Coordinates of C-alpha atoms and ligand atoms in Angstrom, one line a residue:
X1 CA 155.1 102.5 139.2
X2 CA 156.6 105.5 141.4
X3 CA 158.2 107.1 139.2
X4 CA 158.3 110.6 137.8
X5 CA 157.1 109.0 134.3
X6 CA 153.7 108.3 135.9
X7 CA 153.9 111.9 136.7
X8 CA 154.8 112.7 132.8
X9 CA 151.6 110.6 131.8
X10 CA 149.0 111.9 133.7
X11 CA 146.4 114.1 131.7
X12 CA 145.8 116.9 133.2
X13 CA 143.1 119.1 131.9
X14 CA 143.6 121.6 129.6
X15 CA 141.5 124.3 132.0
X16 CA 143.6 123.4 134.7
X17 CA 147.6 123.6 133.3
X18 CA 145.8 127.1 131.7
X19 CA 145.2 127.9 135.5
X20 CA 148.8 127.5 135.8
X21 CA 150.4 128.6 133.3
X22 CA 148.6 132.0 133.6
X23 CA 149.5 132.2 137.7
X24 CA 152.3 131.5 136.6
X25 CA 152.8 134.5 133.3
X26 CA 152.1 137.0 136.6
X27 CA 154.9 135.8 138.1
X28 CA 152.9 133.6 141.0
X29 CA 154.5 129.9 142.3
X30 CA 152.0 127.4 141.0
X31 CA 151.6 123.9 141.4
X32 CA 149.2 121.0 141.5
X33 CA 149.8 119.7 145.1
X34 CA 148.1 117.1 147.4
X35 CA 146.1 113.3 146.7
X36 CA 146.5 114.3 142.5
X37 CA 150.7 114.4 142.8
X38 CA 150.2 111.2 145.0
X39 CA 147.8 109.4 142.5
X40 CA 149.5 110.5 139.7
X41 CA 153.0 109.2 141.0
X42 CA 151.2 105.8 142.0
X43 CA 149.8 105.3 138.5
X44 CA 145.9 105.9 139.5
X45 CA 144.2 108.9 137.6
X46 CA 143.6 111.5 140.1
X47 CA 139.9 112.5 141.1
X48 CA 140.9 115.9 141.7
X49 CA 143.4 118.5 140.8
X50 CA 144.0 121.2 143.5
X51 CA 146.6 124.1 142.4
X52 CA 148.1 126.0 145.2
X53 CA 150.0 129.2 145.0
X54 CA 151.8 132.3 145.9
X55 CA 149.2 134.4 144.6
X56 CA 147.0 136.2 147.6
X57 CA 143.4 135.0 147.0
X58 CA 142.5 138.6 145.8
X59 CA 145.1 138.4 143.2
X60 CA 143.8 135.2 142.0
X61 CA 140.2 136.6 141.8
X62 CA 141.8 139.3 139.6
X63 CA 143.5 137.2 137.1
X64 CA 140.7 135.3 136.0
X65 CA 137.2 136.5 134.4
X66 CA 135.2 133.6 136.4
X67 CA 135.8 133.2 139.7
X68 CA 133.7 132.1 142.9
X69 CA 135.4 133.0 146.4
X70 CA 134.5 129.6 148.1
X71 CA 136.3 129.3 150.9
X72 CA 138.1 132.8 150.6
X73 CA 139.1 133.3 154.3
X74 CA 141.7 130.2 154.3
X75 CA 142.7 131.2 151.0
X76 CA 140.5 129.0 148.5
X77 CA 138.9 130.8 145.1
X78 CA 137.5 128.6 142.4
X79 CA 138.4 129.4 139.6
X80 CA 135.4 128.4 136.9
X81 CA 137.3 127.1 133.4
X82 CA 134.8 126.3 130.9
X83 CA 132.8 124.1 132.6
X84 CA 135.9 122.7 134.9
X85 CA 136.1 123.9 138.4
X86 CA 139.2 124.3 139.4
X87 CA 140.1 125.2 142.9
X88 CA 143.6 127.2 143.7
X89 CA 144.6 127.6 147.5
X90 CA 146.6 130.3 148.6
X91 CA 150.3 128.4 150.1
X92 CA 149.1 128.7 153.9
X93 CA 150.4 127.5 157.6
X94 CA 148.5 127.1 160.0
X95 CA 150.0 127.9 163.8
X96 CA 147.8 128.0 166.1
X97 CA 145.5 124.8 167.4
X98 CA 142.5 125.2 169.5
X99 CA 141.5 121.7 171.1
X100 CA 143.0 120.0 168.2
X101 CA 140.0 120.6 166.0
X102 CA 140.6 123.7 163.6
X103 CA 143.6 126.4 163.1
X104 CA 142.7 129.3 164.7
X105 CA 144.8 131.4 162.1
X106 CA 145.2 131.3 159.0
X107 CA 149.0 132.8 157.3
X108 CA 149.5 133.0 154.0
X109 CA 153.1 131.9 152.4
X110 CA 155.4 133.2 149.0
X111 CA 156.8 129.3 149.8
X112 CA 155.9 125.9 148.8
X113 CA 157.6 124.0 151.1
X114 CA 155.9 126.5 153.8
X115 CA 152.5 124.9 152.5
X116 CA 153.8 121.3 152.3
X117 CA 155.1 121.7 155.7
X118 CA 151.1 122.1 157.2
X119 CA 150.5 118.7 155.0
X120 CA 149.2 115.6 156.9
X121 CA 151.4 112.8 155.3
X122 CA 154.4 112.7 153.3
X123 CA 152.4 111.3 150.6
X124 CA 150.4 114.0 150.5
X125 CA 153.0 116.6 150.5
X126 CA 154.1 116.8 146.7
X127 CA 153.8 119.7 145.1
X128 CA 154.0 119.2 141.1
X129 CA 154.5 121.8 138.2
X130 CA 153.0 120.4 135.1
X131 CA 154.5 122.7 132.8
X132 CA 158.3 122.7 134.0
X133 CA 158.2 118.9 135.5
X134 CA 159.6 120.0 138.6
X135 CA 158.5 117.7 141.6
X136 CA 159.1 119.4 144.9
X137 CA 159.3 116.6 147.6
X138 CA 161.0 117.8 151.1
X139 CA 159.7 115.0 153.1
X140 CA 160.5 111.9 150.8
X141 CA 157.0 111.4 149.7
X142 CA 158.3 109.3 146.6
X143 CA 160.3 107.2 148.9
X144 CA 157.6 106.0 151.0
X145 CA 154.7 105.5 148.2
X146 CA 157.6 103.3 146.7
X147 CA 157.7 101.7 150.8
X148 CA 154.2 101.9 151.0
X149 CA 153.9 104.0 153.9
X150 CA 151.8 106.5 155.3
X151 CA 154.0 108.6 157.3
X152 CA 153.5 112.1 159.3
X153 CA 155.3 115.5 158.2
X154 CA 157.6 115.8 160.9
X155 CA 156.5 114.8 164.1
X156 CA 153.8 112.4 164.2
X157 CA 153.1 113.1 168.2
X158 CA 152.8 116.7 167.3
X159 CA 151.0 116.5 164.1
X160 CA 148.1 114.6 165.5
X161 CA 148.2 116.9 168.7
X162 CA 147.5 119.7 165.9
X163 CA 144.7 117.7 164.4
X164 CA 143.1 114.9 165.9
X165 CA 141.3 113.5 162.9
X166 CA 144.7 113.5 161.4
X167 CA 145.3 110.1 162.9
X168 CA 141.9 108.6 161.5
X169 CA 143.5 109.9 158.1
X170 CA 146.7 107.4 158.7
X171 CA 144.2 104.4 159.1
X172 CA 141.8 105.8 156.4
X173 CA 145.1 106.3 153.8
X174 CA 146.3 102.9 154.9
X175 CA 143.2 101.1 154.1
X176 CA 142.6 103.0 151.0
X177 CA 146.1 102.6 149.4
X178 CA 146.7 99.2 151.2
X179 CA 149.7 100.9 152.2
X180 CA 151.1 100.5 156.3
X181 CA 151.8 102.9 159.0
X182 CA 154.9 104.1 159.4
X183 CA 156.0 102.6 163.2
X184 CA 156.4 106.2 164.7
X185 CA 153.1 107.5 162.9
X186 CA 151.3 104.1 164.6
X187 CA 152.7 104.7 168.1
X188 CA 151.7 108.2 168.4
X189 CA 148.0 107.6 167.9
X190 CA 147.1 105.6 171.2
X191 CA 149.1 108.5 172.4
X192 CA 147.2 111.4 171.2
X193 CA 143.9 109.9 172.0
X194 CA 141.9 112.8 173.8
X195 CA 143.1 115.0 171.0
X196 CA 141.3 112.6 169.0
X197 CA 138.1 112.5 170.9
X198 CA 137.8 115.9 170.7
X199 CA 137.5 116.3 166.8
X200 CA 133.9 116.6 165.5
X201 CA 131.9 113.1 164.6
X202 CA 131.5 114.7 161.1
X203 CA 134.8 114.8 160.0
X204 CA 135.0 111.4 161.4
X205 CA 132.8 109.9 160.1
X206 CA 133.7 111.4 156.3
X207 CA 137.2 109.2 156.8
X208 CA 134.9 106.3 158.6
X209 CA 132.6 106.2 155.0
X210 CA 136.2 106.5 153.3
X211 CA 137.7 103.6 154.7
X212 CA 134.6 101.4 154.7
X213 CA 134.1 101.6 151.0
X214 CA 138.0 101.1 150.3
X215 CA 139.4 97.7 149.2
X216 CA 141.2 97.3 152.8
X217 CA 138.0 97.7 155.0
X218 CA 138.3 95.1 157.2
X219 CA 141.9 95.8 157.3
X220 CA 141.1 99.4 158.0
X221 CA 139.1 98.1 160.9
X222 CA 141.6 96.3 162.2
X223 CA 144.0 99.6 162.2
X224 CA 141.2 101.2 164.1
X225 CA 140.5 98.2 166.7
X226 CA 144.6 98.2 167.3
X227 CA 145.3 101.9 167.6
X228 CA 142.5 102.8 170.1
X229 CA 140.6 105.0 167.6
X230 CA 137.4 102.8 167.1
X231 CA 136.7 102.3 170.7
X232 CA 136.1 106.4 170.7
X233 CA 133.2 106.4 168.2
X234 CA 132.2 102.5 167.7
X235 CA 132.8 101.2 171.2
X236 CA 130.2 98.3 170.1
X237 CA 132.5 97.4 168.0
X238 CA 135.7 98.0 169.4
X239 CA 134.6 96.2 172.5
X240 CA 133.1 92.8 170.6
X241 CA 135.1 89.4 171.4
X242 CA 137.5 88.9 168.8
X243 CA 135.8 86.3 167.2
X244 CA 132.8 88.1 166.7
X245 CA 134.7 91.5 165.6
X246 CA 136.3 89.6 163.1
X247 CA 133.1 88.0 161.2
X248 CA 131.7 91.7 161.5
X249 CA 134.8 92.5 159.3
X250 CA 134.0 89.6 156.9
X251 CA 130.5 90.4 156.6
X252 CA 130.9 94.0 156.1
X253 CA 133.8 93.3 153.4
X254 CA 131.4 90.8 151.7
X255 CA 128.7 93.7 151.0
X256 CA 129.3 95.5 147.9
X257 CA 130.9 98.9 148.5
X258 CA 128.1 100.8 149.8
X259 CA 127.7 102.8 153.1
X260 CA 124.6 101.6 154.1
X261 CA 125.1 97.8 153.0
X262 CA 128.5 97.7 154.7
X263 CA 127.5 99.7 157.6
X264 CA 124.6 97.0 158.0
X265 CA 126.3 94.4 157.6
X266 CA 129.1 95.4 159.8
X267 CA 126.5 96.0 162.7
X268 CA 124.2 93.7 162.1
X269 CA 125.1 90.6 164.6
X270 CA 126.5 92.9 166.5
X271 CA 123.5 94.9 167.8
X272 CA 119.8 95.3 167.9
X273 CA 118.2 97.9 165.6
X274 CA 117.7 100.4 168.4
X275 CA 121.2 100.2 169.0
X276 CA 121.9 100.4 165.0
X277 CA 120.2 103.6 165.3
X278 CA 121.8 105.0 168.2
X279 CA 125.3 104.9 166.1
X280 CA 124.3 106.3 163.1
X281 CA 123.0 109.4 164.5
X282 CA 126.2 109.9 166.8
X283 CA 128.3 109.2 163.8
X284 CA 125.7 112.2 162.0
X285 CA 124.7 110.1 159.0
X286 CA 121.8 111.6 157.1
X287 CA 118.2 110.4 158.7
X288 CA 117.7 108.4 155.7
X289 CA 120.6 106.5 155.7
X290 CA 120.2 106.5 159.8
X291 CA 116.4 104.3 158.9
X292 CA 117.7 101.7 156.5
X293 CA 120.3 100.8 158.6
X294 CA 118.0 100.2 161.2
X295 CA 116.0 98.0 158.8
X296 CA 118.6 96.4 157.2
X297 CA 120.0 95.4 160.8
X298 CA 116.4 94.5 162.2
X299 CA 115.4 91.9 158.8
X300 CA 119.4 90.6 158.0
X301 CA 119.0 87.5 159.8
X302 CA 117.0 86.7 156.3
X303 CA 117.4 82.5 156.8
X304 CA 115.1 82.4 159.4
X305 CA 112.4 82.7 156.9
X306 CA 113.7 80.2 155.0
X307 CA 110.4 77.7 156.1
X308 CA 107.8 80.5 155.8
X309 CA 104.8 80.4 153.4
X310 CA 103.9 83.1 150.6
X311 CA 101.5 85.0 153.2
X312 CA 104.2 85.0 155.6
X313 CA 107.2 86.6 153.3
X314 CA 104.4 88.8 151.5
X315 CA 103.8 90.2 155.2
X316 CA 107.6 90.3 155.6
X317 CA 107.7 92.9 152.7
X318 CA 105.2 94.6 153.5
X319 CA 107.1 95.7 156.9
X320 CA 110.4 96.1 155.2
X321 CA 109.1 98.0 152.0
X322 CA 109.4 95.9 148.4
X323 CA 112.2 98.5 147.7
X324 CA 114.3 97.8 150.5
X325 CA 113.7 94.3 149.6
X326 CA 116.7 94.0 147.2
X327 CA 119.5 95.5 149.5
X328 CA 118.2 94.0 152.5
X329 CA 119.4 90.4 150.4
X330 CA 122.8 92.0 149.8
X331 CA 123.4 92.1 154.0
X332 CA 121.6 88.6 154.2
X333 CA 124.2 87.3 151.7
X334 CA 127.4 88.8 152.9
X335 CA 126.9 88.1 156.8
X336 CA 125.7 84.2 155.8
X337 CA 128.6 84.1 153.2
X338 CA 130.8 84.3 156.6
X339 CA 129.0 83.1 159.3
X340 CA 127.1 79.9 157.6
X341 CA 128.6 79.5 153.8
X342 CA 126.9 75.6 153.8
X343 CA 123.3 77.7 154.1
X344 CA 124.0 79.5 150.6
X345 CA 122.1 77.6 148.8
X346 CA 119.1 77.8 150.9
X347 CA 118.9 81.7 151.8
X348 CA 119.5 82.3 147.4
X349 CA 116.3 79.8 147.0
X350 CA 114.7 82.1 149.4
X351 CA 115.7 85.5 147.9
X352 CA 114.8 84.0 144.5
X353 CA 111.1 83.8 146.6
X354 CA 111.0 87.1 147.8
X355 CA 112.2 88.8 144.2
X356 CA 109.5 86.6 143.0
X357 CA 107.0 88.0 145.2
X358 CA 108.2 91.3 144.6
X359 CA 107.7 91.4 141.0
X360 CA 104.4 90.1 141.3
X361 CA 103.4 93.8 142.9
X362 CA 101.1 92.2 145.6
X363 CA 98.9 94.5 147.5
X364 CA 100.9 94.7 150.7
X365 CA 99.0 98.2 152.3
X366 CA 95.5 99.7 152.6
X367 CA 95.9 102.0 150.0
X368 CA 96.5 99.1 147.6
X369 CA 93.2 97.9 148.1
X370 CA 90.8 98.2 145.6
X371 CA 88.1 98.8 148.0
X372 CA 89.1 102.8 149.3
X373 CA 88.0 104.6 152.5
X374 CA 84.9 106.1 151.0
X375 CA 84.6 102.8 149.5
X376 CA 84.9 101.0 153.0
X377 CA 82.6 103.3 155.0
X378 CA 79.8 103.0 152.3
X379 CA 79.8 98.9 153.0
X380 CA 80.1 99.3 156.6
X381 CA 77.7 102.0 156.6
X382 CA 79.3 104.5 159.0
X383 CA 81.3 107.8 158.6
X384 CA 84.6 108.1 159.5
X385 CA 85.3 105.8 162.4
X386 CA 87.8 103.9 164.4
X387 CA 86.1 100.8 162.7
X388 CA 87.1 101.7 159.3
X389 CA 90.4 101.4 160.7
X390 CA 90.5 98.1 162.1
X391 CA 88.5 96.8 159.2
X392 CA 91.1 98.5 156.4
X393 CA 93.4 96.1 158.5
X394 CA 91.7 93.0 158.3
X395 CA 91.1 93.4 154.7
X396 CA 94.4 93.6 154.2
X397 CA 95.2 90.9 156.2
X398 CA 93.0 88.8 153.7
X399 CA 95.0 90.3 150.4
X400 CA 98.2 89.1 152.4
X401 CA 96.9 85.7 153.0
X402 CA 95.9 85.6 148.9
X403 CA 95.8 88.5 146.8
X404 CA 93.4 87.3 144.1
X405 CA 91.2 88.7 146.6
X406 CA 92.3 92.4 146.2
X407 CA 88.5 92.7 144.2
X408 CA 85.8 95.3 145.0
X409 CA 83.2 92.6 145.4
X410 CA 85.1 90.3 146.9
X411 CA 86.5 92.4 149.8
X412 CA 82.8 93.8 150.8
X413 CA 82.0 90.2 150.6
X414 CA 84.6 89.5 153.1
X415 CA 83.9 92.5 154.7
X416 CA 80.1 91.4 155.1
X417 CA 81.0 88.0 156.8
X418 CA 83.9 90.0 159.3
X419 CA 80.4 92.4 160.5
X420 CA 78.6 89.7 161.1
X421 CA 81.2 87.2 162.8
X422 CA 81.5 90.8 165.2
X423 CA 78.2 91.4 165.8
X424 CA 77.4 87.6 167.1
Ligands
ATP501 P1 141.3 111.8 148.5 O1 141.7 111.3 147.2 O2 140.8 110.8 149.4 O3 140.4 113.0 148.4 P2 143.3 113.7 149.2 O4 144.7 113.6 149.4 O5 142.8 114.6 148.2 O6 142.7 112.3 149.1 P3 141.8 115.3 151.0 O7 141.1 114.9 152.3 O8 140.9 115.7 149.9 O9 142.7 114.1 150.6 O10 142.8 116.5 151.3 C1 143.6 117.1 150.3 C2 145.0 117.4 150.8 O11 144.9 118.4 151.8 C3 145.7 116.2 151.3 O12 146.4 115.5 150.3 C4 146.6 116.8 152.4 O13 147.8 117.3 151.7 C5 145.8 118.0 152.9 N1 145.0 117.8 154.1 C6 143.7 117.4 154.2 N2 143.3 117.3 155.4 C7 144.4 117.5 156.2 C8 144.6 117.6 157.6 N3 143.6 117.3 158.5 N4 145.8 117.9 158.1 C9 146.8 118.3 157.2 N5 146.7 118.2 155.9 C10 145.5 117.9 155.4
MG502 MG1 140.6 115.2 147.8

């Protein structure tokens, strides 16, 4: 698969070799670099195609008609093709580090090994000309995609002393690819640690979402668990008994691929829904995602309601929300898939229940009633009042227990009887 003919096959959009080629007509190096060389060589189609070059980000806004300067001060102009986006990066080094989070400055290069050299992984460190077929490889990227090896440019110790995330990217990489670490890349991470702890939870938690979703996951978690990185941003984790670490993994690699699924199911016999919470906002996941993995965590534990009648499971979705109903069966599957695989049978039976219930569009809230505020007051025969609360309650308490009885006449009716069973 690693050969230069995967290279020869890839298609590379027209708007983007036209990129090139007309760098290149001004007399600019230009290459595709980065995770498209590496895909390409491995035989996968890339996602993206980043062009670096020789050409200053001013000459690259001159060259072309369309151009947006997106990230202009470290050298990156989009270049607008049609409607392709294609992005083209100065050739850049980066010297100085402050606390192993960002280069401080920013230098601009006429050489492509210069701008490979900054690169994180040898695998990442291609740089590719589509037109003249010249690969340029200085740190034996080829040979260690062929090994299966995520390796550091240079000096592993001093790489990830540059860039603390860089070492999440190893494990990230490895589980993605199901490629290893290179021995020397592993050993430098428990070593660089504090670097590590210093990087932002954002840009971790972009690689965490990475490697969750990959093929590898629990794998990936395993790399984390090993090397010391998990126990700086999931210490609940990091810290469980083996045992229970590893049926985290299982569940979590039993969920489809989605972050909030996996995230739920990795945490949810791990910790309580408070807890759930706490980690998703220090990880900075968006609010939303934040709630249903809350929920998801709270209701996965889904075969305890495996006895419960109708009213019961419709008052069950009406706290969990009929359309967190379906997701929330996902985690209940994957963590009893692992944990108790001889209670399959009995949780599906129940899902089948709750989808059942579900479709049925039962009146699970006080707006569903037919009976509405005005509605309520007129019957009781008060303005607004704390008793049109408690009675919008115990009317739908009643369309829980049956909701035939989600009727006008029939909910003043019951209404009547609840006034008169208070007043005696
Ligand atoms: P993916 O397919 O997951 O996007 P990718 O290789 O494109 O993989 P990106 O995170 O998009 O990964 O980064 C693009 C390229 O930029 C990498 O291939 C690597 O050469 C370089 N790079 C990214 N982050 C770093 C970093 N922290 N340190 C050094 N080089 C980096
Ligand atoms: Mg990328």
């Amino acid at each position: 698969m690693t050969t230069l003919t995967s290279l020869l096959d890839v298609d590379v959009p027209r708007p983007v070799l036209d990129v090139i080629a007309r760098l290149r007509e001004l007399g600019h190096a230009t290459y595709l670099v980065g995770g498209c060389v590496r895909d390409s060589l491995r035989g996968v189609h890339p996602k993206d195609f980043d062009v670096a070059t020789s050409a200053l980000p001013q000459q690259v806004q001159g060259a072309f008609r369309k151009v947006i300067p997106t990230g202009i001060q470290h050298g990156t102009v989009t270049v607008l093709a049609g409607s392709t986006h294609v992005e083209v990066t100065t050739f850049r080094s980066e010297s100085e580090y402050h606390d192993g989070r960002r280069p401080s400055a920013v230098t601009f290069e006429q050489d492509i090994v210069k701008d490979l050299s900054r690169r994180d992984f040898t695998i990442n460190a291609m740089a590719w000309n589509p037109l003249s077929h010249e690969l340029v490889d200085p740190f034996k990227g080829q040979e260690d995609l062929k090994a299966r090896l995520v390796r550091c440019v240079g000096s592993a110790m001093d790489r990830f002393s540059e860039d603390g995330l860089r070492a999440m990217r190893a494990v990230r990489f490895a589980a993605v690819l199901d490629f290893r670490l290179d021995p020397a890349t592993q050993a430098a991470i428990p070593a660089t640690l504090p670097v590590f702890r210093k990087v932002a939870y954002e840009r971790v938690r972009e690689e965490f979402v990475k490697l969750l979703l990959s093929k590898r996951e629990a794998f990936g978690l395993e790399l984390l668990a090993v090397t010391g990185l998990m126990e700086v941003f999931l210490p609940e984790l990091a810290r469980a008994d083996a045992e229970a670490a590893r049926l985290a993994r299982a569940a979590a690699s039993a969920a489809p691929a989605d972050v909030e699924l996996r995230l739920a199911a990795l945490l949810a016999d791990l910790v309580d829904p408070q807890r759930a919470e706490e980690i998703g906002v220090r990880l900075k996941f968006p609010t939303k995602t934040v709630e249903r993995v809350r929920l998801f965590v709270g209701h996965a534990a889904l075969e305890r309601h495996v006895g419960d009648s109708d009213p019961a499971l419709r008052r069950l979705l009406a706290r969990v929300g009929p359309a967190n109903v379906e997701p929330l069966t996902q985690v209940a599957r994957a963590r009893i898939q692992v944990r108790e695989p001889a209670r399959l049978p009995e949780l599906e039976a129940l899902i089948a229940r709750l989808l059942a219930l579900v479709a049925a569009k039962p009146p699970l809230t006080g707006k569903e009633l037919t009976l509405n505020g005005g509605a309520i007051m007129a019957a009781l025969g008060v303005g607004p009042s704390p008793i049109v609360g408690e009675a919008t309650r115990f009317l739908v308490d009643q369309v829980l227990d049956e909701p035939s009885r989600n009727e006008p006449e029939t909910l003043k009716d019951l209404l009547g009887s609840w006034l008169r069973a208070r007043g005696s």
